[in-house]
């Protein structure tokens, strides 16, 4: 299988798994391939369109395309999805940071990693609060909700940035530090994308 047919297959499987109407799942038919191809085109248009306003578009498309089936053109669903994927990556880096306790090289690195751990715990907290609000958006509290979300997502972005600052020093270049820097940078880009999608939501309204 080439990569586009793998994607077609994955999307189609997902569709069949999600589709409550069994008629699509039964009756394999020569025209199914065409249907799958146009479905993929449609969903890839949704995700590209949603990601077009983000700064890290390739990362956005790569991480958010599985949500296209559900989110379609709904900005609030895209914002929610982007916070959800940021949470997943933040949990990953926290696991790494916990493991790195033992592998730290020297005092400075230990301090930088421990600061980073605290920052990412804080960031995760902000992201969870954001997700909770995105789950119960309502028109009456919309302005206030948008303002809370902007505060928390910016706080999360600042935490990630501060963690990276802690590794600026040239002496901190162990393999653990390099790995953490890479992951922290990715989290920062994901948060930046989430903030862009939030801004779109604030602008579009519910
Ligand atoms: C395949 O599907 C098309 C339209 O979806 C239909 O017209 C055709 O009769 C079907 N063929 C078979 C063999 O089921
Ligand atoms: C978008 O999805 C939310 C649920 O997440 C729903 O309440 C809202 O009505 C949807 N908006 C549109 C325009 O469909």
mmCIF file of N, CA, C and O in Angstrom, residues 59-151:
data_model
loop_
_atom_site.group_PDB
_atom_site.id
_atom_site.type_symbol
_atom_site.label_atom_id
_atom_site.label_comp_id
_atom_site.label_asym_id
_atom_site.label_seq_id
_atom_site.Cartn_x
_atom_site.Cartn_y
_atom_site.Cartn_z
ATOM 1 N N UNK A 59 2.070 20.759 11.514
ATOM 2 C CA UNK A 59 1.859 20.088 12.806
ATOM 3 C C UNK A 59 0.359 20.020 13.108
ATOM 4 O O UNK A 59 -0.160 19.009 13.565
ATOM 5 N N UNK A 60 -0.330 21.092 12.806
ATOM 6 C CA UNK A 60 -1.779 21.161 13.035
ATOM 7 C C UNK A 60 -2.493 20.066 12.243
ATOM 8 O O UNK A 60 -3.255 19.283 12.807
ATOM 9 N N UNK A 61 -2.205 19.991 10.959
ATOM 10 C CA UNK A 61 -2.877 19.000 10.115
ATOM 11 C C UNK A 61 -2.518 17.584 10.572
ATOM 12 O O UNK A 61 -3.387 16.717 10.699
ATOM 13 N N UNK A 62 -1.234 17.382 10.871
ATOM 14 C CA UNK A 62 -0.772 16.053 11.266
ATOM 15 C C UNK A 62 -1.434 15.596 12.565
ATOM 16 O O UNK A 62 -1.791 14.431 12.716
ATOM 17 N N UNK A 63 -1.633 16.499 13.514
ATOM 18 C CA UNK A 63 -2.177 16.081 14.804
ATOM 19 C C UNK A 63 -3.703 16.114 14.842
ATOM 20 O O UNK A 63 -4.315 15.391 15.608
ATOM 21 N N UNK A 64 -4.315 16.964 14.009
ATOM 22 C CA UNK A 64 -5.774 17.130 14.138
ATOM 23 C C UNK A 64 -6.617 16.385 13.111
ATOM 24 O O UNK A 64 -7.830 16.322 13.253
ATOM 25 N N UNK A 65 -5.947 15.814 12.048
ATOM 26 C CA UNK A 65 -6.802 15.228 11.012
ATOM 27 C C UNK A 65 -7.744 14.135 11.518
ATOM 28 O O UNK A 65 -8.851 14.005 11.014
ATOM 29 N N UNK A 66 -7.378 13.341 12.562
ATOM 30 C CA UNK A 66 -8.357 12.331 12.997
ATOM 31 C C UNK A 66 -9.675 12.930 13.507
ATOM 32 O O UNK A 66 -10.658 12.212 13.638
ATOM 33 N N UNK A 67 -9.678 14.226 13.792
ATOM 34 C CA UNK A 67 -10.894 14.854 14.331
ATOM 35 C C UNK A 67 -11.812 15.395 13.237
ATOM 36 O O UNK A 67 -12.908 15.860 13.529
ATOM 37 N N UNK A 68 -11.346 15.348 11.982
ATOM 38 C CA UNK A 68 -12.095 15.979 10.897
ATOM 39 C C UNK A 68 -13.511 15.434 10.763
ATOM 40 O O UNK A 68 -14.459 16.177 10.499
ATOM 41 N N UNK A 69 -13.654 14.122 10.961
ATOM 42 C CA UNK A 69 -14.953 13.472 10.790
ATOM 43 C C UNK A 69 -15.995 14.057 11.743
ATOM 44 O O UNK A 69 -17.157 14.228 11.392
ATOM 45 N N UNK A 70 -15.538 14.357 12.942
ATOM 46 C CA UNK A 70 -16.452 14.876 13.952
ATOM 47 C C UNK A 70 -16.559 16.406 13.889
ATOM 48 O O UNK A 70 -17.637 16.972 14.037
ATOM 49 N N UNK A 71 -15.422 17.062 13.648
ATOM 50 C CA UNK A 71 -15.397 18.526 13.791
ATOM 51 C C UNK A 71 -15.893 19.271 12.548
ATOM 52 O O UNK A 71 -16.480 20.346 12.661
ATOM 53 N N UNK A 72 -15.635 18.724 11.383
ATOM 54 C CA UNK A 72 -16.037 19.363 10.120
ATOM 55 C C UNK A 72 -15.719 20.858 10.115
ATOM 56 O O UNK A 72 -14.553 21.235 10.130
ATOM 57 N N UNK A 73 -16.744 21.710 10.059
ATOM 58 C CA UNK A 73 -16.501 23.154 10.013
ATOM 59 C C UNK A 73 -16.748 23.840 11.360
ATOM 60 O O UNK A 73 -16.864 25.053 11.427
ATOM 61 N N UNK A 74 -16.857 23.026 12.402
ATOM 62 C CA UNK A 74 -17.234 23.582 13.703
ATOM 63 C C UNK A 74 -15.993 24.064 14.482
ATOM 64 O O UNK A 74 -15.214 23.262 14.999
ATOM 65 N N UNK A 75 -15.834 25.370 14.565
ATOM 66 C CA UNK A 75 -14.643 25.949 15.192
ATOM 67 C C UNK A 75 -14.498 25.547 16.653
ATOM 68 O O UNK A 75 -13.393 25.346 17.143
ATOM 69 N N UNK A 76 -15.599 25.434 17.371
ATOM 70 C CA UNK A 76 -15.475 25.095 18.789
ATOM 71 C C UNK A 76 -14.977 23.665 18.951
ATOM 72 O O UNK A 76 -14.214 23.358 19.861
ATOM 73 N N UNK A 77 -15.369 22.795 18.034
ATOM 74 C CA UNK A 77 -14.869 21.415 18.099
ATOM 75 C C UNK A 77 -13.381 21.354 17.758
ATOM 76 O O UNK A 77 -12.632 20.575 18.341
ATOM 77 N N UNK A 78 -12.947 22.183 16.809
ATOM 78 C CA UNK A 78 -11.509 22.209 16.465
ATOM 79 C C UNK A 78 -10.693 22.751 17.629
ATOM 80 O O UNK A 78 -9.603 22.244 17.930
ATOM 81 N N UNK A 79 -11.213 23.750 18.299
ATOM 82 C CA UNK A 79 -10.490 24.320 19.439
ATOM 83 C C UNK A 79 -10.351 23.256 20.535
ATOM 84 O O UNK A 79 -9.280 23.074 21.117
ATOM 85 N N UNK A 80 -11.440 22.530 20.756
ATOM 86 C CA UNK A 80 -11.432 21.489 21.764
ATOM 87 C C UNK A 80 -10.428 20.382 21.404
ATOM 88 O O UNK A 80 -9.657 19.923 22.246
ATOM 89 N N UNK A 81 -10.450 19.984 20.138
ATOM 90 C CA UNK A 81 -9.522 18.942 19.682
ATOM 91 C C UNK A 81 -8.075 19.391 19.865
ATOM 92 O O UNK A 81 -7.213 18.607 20.294
ATOM 93 N N UNK A 82 -7.806 20.661 19.569
ATOM 94 C CA UNK A 82 -6.417 21.127 19.647
ATOM 95 C C UNK A 82 -5.936 21.160 21.099
ATOM 96 O O UNK A 82 -4.778 20.862 21.374
ATOM 97 N N UNK A 83 -6.832 21.481 22.014
ATOM 98 C CA UNK A 83 -6.436 21.452 23.429
ATOM 99 C C UNK A 83 -6.239 19.988 23.867
ATOM 100 O O UNK A 83 -5.279 19.665 24.579
ATOM 101 N N UNK A 84 -7.104 19.110 23.386
ATOM 102 C CA UNK A 84 -6.977 17.692 23.751
ATOM 103 C C UNK A 84 -5.636 17.107 23.294
ATOM 104 O O UNK A 84 -4.973 16.406 24.055
ATOM 105 N N UNK A 85 -5.204 17.421 22.070
ATOM 106 C CA UNK A 85 -3.924 16.862 21.618
ATOM 107 C C UNK A 85 -2.751 17.506 22.368
ATOM 108 O O UNK A 85 -1.741 16.857 22.616
ATOM 109 N N UNK A 86 -2.897 18.750 22.763
ATOM 110 C CA UNK A 86 -1.835 19.397 23.545
ATOM 111 C C UNK A 86 -1.710 18.718 24.909
ATOM 112 O O UNK A 86 -0.605 18.521 25.420
ATOM 113 N N UNK A 87 -2.852 18.343 25.483
ATOM 114 C CA UNK A 87 -2.834 17.628 26.767
ATOM 115 C C UNK A 87 -2.091 16.294 26.637
ATOM 116 O O UNK A 87 -1.254 15.948 27.470
ATOM 117 N N UNK A 88 -2.377 15.567 25.565
ATOM 118 C CA UNK A 88 -1.702 14.283 25.350
ATOM 119 C C UNK A 88 -0.189 14.458 25.316
ATOM 120 O O UNK A 88 0.555 13.718 25.971
ATOM 121 N N UNK A 89 0.293 15.448 24.585
ATOM 122 C CA UNK A 89 1.734 15.665 24.486
ATOM 123 C C UNK A 89 2.329 16.189 25.790
ATOM 124 O O UNK A 89 3.465 15.874 26.126
ATOM 125 N N UNK A 90 1.548 16.968 26.513
ATOM 126 C CA UNK A 90 2.032 17.495 27.790
ATOM 127 C C UNK A 90 2.187 16.356 28.803
ATOM 128 O O UNK A 90 3.160 16.308 29.558
ATOM 129 N N UNK A 91 1.244 15.409 28.776
ATOM 130 C CA UNK A 91 1.359 14.258 29.662
ATOM 131 C C UNK A 91 2.590 13.423 29.318
ATOM 132 O O UNK A 91 3.270 12.914 30.192
ATOM 133 N N UNK A 92 2.858 13.332 28.013
ATOM 134 C CA UNK A 92 4.043 12.588 27.567
ATOM 135 C C UNK A 92 5.334 13.214 28.082
ATOM 136 O O UNK A 92 6.214 12.523 28.588
ATOM 137 N N UNK A 93 5.437 14.527 27.937
ATOM 138 C CA UNK A 93 6.677 15.178 28.372
ATOM 139 C C UNK A 93 6.797 15.098 29.890
ATOM 140 O O UNK A 93 7.895 14.947 30.435
ATOM 141 N N UNK A 94 5.681 15.134 30.601
ATOM 142 C CA UNK A 94 5.749 15.021 32.063
ATOM 143 C C UNK A 94 6.263 13.650 32.489
ATOM 144 O O UNK A 94 7.047 13.542 33.423
ATOM 145 N N UNK A 95 5.824 12.628 31.775
ATOM 146 C CA UNK A 95 6.341 11.279 32.075
ATOM 147 C C UNK A 95 7.853 11.245 31.875
ATOM 148 O O UNK A 95 8.594 10.703 32.687
ATOM 149 N N UNK A 96 8.304 11.839 30.767
ATOM 150 C CA UNK A 96 9.738 11.903 30.480
ATOM 151 C C UNK A 96 10.484 12.674 31.560
ATOM 152 O O UNK A 96 11.564 12.276 31.998
ATOM 153 N N UNK A 97 9.888 13.794 31.970
ATOM 154 C CA UNK A 97 10.530 14.633 32.981
ATOM 155 C C UNK A 97 10.630 13.899 34.319
ATOM 156 O O UNK A 97 11.605 14.046 35.049
ATOM 157 N N UNK A 98 9.634 13.077 34.634
ATOM 158 C CA UNK A 98 9.684 12.306 35.875
ATOM 159 C C UNK A 98 10.791 11.259 35.810
ATOM 160 O O UNK A 98 11.535 11.064 36.755
ATOM 161 N N UNK A 99 10.912 10.624 34.632
ATOM 162 C CA UNK A 99 11.958 9.608 34.465
ATOM 163 C C UNK A 99 13.351 10.243 34.506
ATOM 164 O O UNK A 99 14.308 9.624 34.942
ATOM 165 N N UNK A 100 13.423 11.486 34.021
ATOM 166 C CA UNK A 100 14.731 12.141 33.870
ATOM 167 C C UNK A 100 15.346 12.518 35.215
ATOM 168 O O UNK A 100 16.488 12.931 35.285
ATOM 169 N N UNK A 101 14.570 12.392 36.284
ATOM 170 C CA UNK A 101 15.077 12.696 37.621
ATOM 171 C C UNK A 101 16.405 11.989 37.878
ATOM 172 O O UNK A 101 17.323 12.560 38.448
ATOM 173 N N UNK A 102 16.476 10.719 37.439
ATOM 174 C CA UNK A 102 17.675 9.932 37.739
ATOM 175 C C UNK A 102 18.807 10.166 36.749
ATOM 176 O O UNK A 102 19.965 9.994 37.069
ATOM 177 N N UNK A 103 18.416 10.556 35.505
ATOM 178 C CA UNK A 103 19.465 10.617 34.479
ATOM 179 C C UNK A 103 20.099 12.003 34.338
ATOM 180 O O UNK A 103 20.965 12.193 33.501
ATOM 181 N N UNK A 104 19.674 12.977 35.149
ATOM 182 C CA UNK A 104 20.203 14.333 35.018
ATOM 183 C C UNK A 104 21.719 14.355 35.237
ATOM 184 O O UNK A 104 22.249 13.681 36.109
ATOM 185 N N UNK A 105 22.395 15.137 34.378
ATOM 186 C CA UNK A 105 23.846 15.257 34.453
ATOM 187 C C UNK A 105 24.180 16.565 35.178
ATOM 188 O O UNK A 105 24.011 17.634 34.608
ATOM 189 N N UNK A 106 24.603 16.477 36.401
ATOM 190 C CA UNK A 106 25.032 17.672 37.133
ATOM 191 C C UNK A 106 23.883 18.464 37.743
ATOM 192 O O UNK A 106 22.712 18.260 37.409
ATOM 193 N N UNK A 107 24.270 19.377 38.626
ATOM 194 C CA UNK A 107 23.285 20.114 39.407
ATOM 195 C C UNK A 107 22.422 21.039 38.550
ATOM 196 O O UNK A 107 21.212 21.084 38.682
ATOM 197 N N UNK A 108 23.086 21.805 37.651
ATOM 198 C CA UNK A 108 22.335 22.757 36.827
ATOM 199 C C UNK A 108 21.247 22.080 36.007
ATOM 200 O O UNK A 108 20.129 22.560 35.908
ATOM 201 N N UNK A 109 21.636 20.962 35.418
ATOM 202 C CA UNK A 109 20.664 20.244 34.605
ATOM 203 C C UNK A 109 19.521 19.724 35.489
ATOM 204 O O UNK A 109 18.350 19.798 35.092
ATOM 205 N N UNK A 110 19.885 19.253 36.680
ATOM 206 C CA UNK A 110 18.847 18.753 37.578
ATOM 207 C C UNK A 110 17.859 19.869 37.922
ATOM 208 O O UNK A 110 16.651 19.674 37.906
ATOM 209 N N UNK A 111 18.412 21.043 38.201
ATOM 210 C CA UNK A 111 17.555 22.181 38.550
ATOM 211 C C UNK A 111 16.666 22.569 37.368
ATOM 212 O O UNK A 111 15.451 22.765 37.515
ATOM 213 N N UNK A 112 17.258 22.656 36.183
ATOM 214 C CA UNK A 112 16.474 23.040 34.992
ATOM 215 C C UNK A 112 15.354 22.040 34.731
ATOM 216 O O UNK A 112 14.217 22.417 34.440
ATOM 217 N N UNK A 113 15.671 20.748 34.878
ATOM 218 C CA UNK A 113 14.654 19.719 34.636
ATOM 219 C C UNK A 113 13.559 19.768 35.699
ATOM 220 O O UNK A 113 12.380 19.597 35.385
ATOM 221 N N UNK A 114 13.942 20.043 36.920
ATOM 222 C CA UNK A 114 12.944 20.089 37.976
ATOM 223 C C UNK A 114 12.043 21.323 37.826
ATOM 224 O O UNK A 114 10.828 21.250 38.032
ATOM 225 N N UNK A 115 12.632 22.447 37.413
ATOM 226 C CA UNK A 115 11.810 23.642 37.125
ATOM 227 C C UNK A 115 10.814 23.334 36.006
ATOM 228 O O UNK A 115 9.642 23.709 36.064
ATOM 229 N N UNK A 116 11.339 22.672 35.008
ATOM 230 C CA UNK A 116 10.516 22.333 33.847
ATOM 231 C C UNK A 116 9.335 21.450 34.248
ATOM 232 O O UNK A 116 8.224 21.626 33.762
ATOM 233 N N UNK A 117 9.635 20.533 35.161
ATOM 234 C CA UNK A 117 8.579 19.642 35.629
ATOM 235 C C UNK A 117 7.461 20.455 36.274
ATOM 236 O O UNK A 117 6.283 20.266 35.969
ATOM 237 N N UNK A 118 7.822 21.363 37.132
ATOM 238 C CA UNK A 118 6.809 22.197 37.782
ATOM 239 C C UNK A 118 6.022 23.010 36.771
ATOM 240 O O UNK A 118 4.802 23.147 36.862
ATOM 241 N N UNK A 119 6.751 23.555 35.787
ATOM 242 C CA UNK A 119 6.085 24.371 34.767
ATOM 243 C C UNK A 119 5.088 23.546 33.962
ATOM 244 O O UNK A 119 3.993 24.005 33.652
ATOM 245 N N UNK A 120 5.469 22.322 33.635
ATOM 246 C CA UNK A 120 4.565 21.504 32.836
ATOM 247 C C UNK A 120 3.385 20.976 33.657
ATOM 248 O O UNK A 120 2.311 20.750 33.109
ATOM 249 N N UNK A 121 3.572 20.784 34.943
ATOM 250 C CA UNK A 121 2.439 20.432 35.804
ATOM 251 C C UNK A 121 1.436 21.588 35.781
ATOM 252 O O UNK A 121 0.223 21.400 35.616
ATOM 253 N N UNK A 122 1.961 22.784 35.882
ATOM 254 C CA UNK A 122 1.142 23.992 35.845
ATOM 255 C C UNK A 122 0.435 24.138 34.495
ATOM 256 O O UNK A 122 -0.762 24.436 34.422
ATOM 257 N N UNK A 123 1.197 23.883 33.439
ATOM 258 C CA UNK A 123 0.654 23.970 32.083
ATOM 259 C C UNK A 123 -0.482 22.958 31.888
ATOM 260 O O UNK A 123 -1.538 23.283 31.342
ATOM 261 N N UNK A 124 -0.271 21.738 32.385
ATOM 262 C CA UNK A 124 -1.305 20.702 32.261
ATOM 263 C C UNK A 124 -2.583 21.131 32.982
ATOM 264 O O UNK A 124 -3.688 20.931 32.479
ATOM 265 N N UNK A 125 -2.411 21.746 34.121
ATOM 266 C CA UNK A 125 -3.545 22.234 34.892
ATOM 267 C C UNK A 125 -4.341 23.272 34.079
ATOM 268 O O UNK A 125 -5.569 23.202 33.975
ATOM 269 N N UNK A 126 -3.625 24.211 33.481
ATOM 270 C CA UNK A 126 -4.287 25.224 32.637
ATOM 271 C C UNK A 126 -5.008 24.579 31.455
ATOM 272 O O UNK A 126 -6.108 24.997 31.087
ATOM 273 N N UNK A 127 -4.381 23.564 30.877
ATOM 274 C CA UNK A 127 -4.996 22.913 29.720
ATOM 275 C C UNK A 127 -6.265 22.159 30.115
ATOM 276 O O UNK A 127 -7.265 22.191 29.389
ATOM 277 N N UNK A 128 -6.222 21.502 31.259
ATOM 278 C CA UNK A 128 -7.419 20.798 31.716
ATOM 279 C C UNK A 128 -8.562 21.775 32.011
ATOM 280 O O UNK A 128 -9.717 21.502 31.705
ATOM 281 N N UNK A 129 -8.208 22.908 32.616
ATOM 282 C CA UNK A 129 -9.249 23.903 32.884
ATOM 283 C C UNK A 129 -9.851 24.401 31.571
ATOM 284 O O UNK A 129 -11.062 24.595 31.453
ATOM 285 N N UNK A 130 -8.978 24.591 30.565
ATOM 286 C CA UNK A 130 -9.453 25.045 29.254
ATOM 287 C C UNK A 130 -10.390 24.025 28.633
ATOM 288 O O UNK A 130 -11.451 24.381 28.110
ATOM 289 N N UNK A 131 -9.980 22.758 28.692
ATOM 290 C CA UNK A 131 -10.811 21.711 28.091
ATOM 291 C C UNK A 131 -12.179 21.652 28.760
ATOM 292 O O UNK A 131 -13.199 21.500 28.086
ATOM 293 N N UNK A 132 -12.189 21.799 30.079
ATOM 294 C CA UNK A 132 -13.461 21.751 30.812
ATOM 295 C C UNK A 132 -14.399 22.865 30.329
ATOM 296 O O UNK A 132 -15.595 22.630 30.137
ATOM 297 N N UNK A 133 -13.844 24.058 30.120
ATOM 298 C CA UNK A 133 -14.684 25.163 29.645
ATOM 299 C C UNK A 133 -15.132 24.919 28.199
ATOM 300 O O UNK A 133 -16.294 25.143 27.853
ATOM 301 N N UNK A 134 -14.220 24.410 27.372
ATOM 302 C CA UNK A 134 -14.590 24.150 25.975
ATOM 303 C C UNK A 134 -15.680 23.089 25.857
ATOM 304 O O UNK A 134 -16.395 23.019 24.873
ATOM 305 N N UNK A 135 -15.805 22.263 26.889
ATOM 306 C CA UNK A 135 -16.845 21.232 26.865
ATOM 307 C C UNK A 135 -18.211 21.794 27.200
ATOM 308 O O UNK A 135 -19.214 21.158 26.944
ATOM 309 N N UNK A 136 -18.236 22.938 27.876
ATOM 310 C CA UNK A 136 -19.565 23.473 28.216
ATOM 311 C C UNK A 136 -19.673 24.954 27.862
ATOM 312 O O UNK A 136 -20.036 25.792 28.696
ATOM 313 N N UNK A 137 -19.354 25.244 26.591
ATOM 314 C CA UNK A 137 -19.504 26.615 26.110
ATOM 315 C C UNK A 137 -20.979 26.973 26.064
ATOM 316 O O UNK A 137 -21.802 26.142 25.711
ATOM 317 N N UNK A 138 -21.293 28.180 26.453
ATOM 318 C CA UNK A 138 -22.664 28.619 26.209
ATOM 319 C C UNK A 138 -22.701 30.106 25.891
ATOM 320 O O UNK A 138 -21.822 30.870 26.311
ATOM 321 N N UNK A 139 -23.710 30.449 25.125
ATOM 322 C CA UNK A 139 -23.794 31.794 24.554
ATOM 323 C C UNK A 139 -23.824 32.888 25.619
ATOM 324 O O UNK A 139 -23.242 33.954 25.439
ATOM 325 N N UNK A 140 -24.485 32.601 26.749
ATOM 326 C CA UNK A 140 -24.630 33.622 27.788
ATOM 327 C C UNK A 140 -23.300 34.028 28.421
ATOM 328 O O UNK A 140 -23.089 35.193 28.734
ATOM 329 N N UNK A 141 -22.424 33.013 28.636
ATOM 330 C CA UNK A 141 -21.139 33.298 29.289
ATOM 331 C C UNK A 141 -19.984 33.357 28.296
ATOM 332 O O UNK A 141 -18.821 33.309 28.695
ATOM 333 N N UNK A 142 -20.313 33.436 27.021
ATOM 334 C CA UNK A 142 -19.286 33.262 25.989
ATOM 335 C C UNK A 142 -18.077 34.188 26.150
ATOM 336 O O UNK A 142 -16.929 33.720 26.136
ATOM 337 N N UNK A 143 -18.318 35.479 26.338
ATOM 338 C CA UNK A 143 -17.201 36.429 26.453
ATOM 339 C C UNK A 143 -16.285 36.074 27.620
ATOM 340 O O UNK A 143 -15.060 36.074 27.494
ATOM 341 N N UNK A 144 -16.900 35.763 28.750
ATOM 342 C CA UNK A 144 -16.129 35.421 29.934
ATOM 343 C C UNK A 144 -15.348 34.118 29.711
ATOM 344 O O UNK A 144 -14.183 33.993 30.095
ATOM 345 N N UNK A 145 -16.009 33.166 29.078
ATOM 346 C CA UNK A 145 -15.352 31.892 28.808
ATOM 347 C C UNK A 145 -14.149 32.082 27.881
ATOM 348 O O UNK A 145 -13.083 31.509 28.105
ATOM 349 N N UNK A 146 -14.323 32.915 26.859
ATOM 350 C CA UNK A 146 -13.220 33.179 25.926
ATOM 351 C C UNK A 146 -12.054 33.848 26.640
ATOM 352 O O UNK A 146 -10.901 33.547 26.378
ATOM 353 N N UNK A 147 -12.395 34.736 27.553
ATOM 354 C CA UNK A 147 -11.343 35.438 28.269
ATOM 355 C C UNK A 147 -10.580 34.502 29.214
ATOM 356 O O UNK A 147 -9.351 34.535 29.288
ATOM 357 N N UNK A 148 -11.308 33.610 29.902
ATOM 358 C CA UNK A 148 -10.644 32.596 30.741
ATOM 359 C C UNK A 148 -9.745 31.703 29.894
ATOM 360 O O UNK A 148 -8.605 31.416 30.255
ATOM 361 N N UNK A 149 -10.289 31.272 28.767
ATOM 362 C CA UNK A 149 -9.525 30.374 27.898
ATOM 363 C C UNK A 149 -8.249 31.037 27.401
ATOM 364 O O UNK A 149 -7.183 30.421 27.374
ATOM 365 N N UNK A 150 -8.369 32.304 27.015
ATOM 366 C CA UNK A 150 -7.187 33.028 26.530
ATOM 367 C C UNK A 150 -6.143 33.121 27.638
ATOM 368 O O UNK A 150 -4.946 32.935 27.395
ATOM 369 N N UNK A 151 -6.610 33.379 28.864
ATOM 370 C CA UNK A 151 -5.690 33.476 30.004
ATOM 371 C C UNK A 151 -4.967 32.150 30.235
ATOM 372 O O UNK A 151 -3.750 32.101 30.371
#
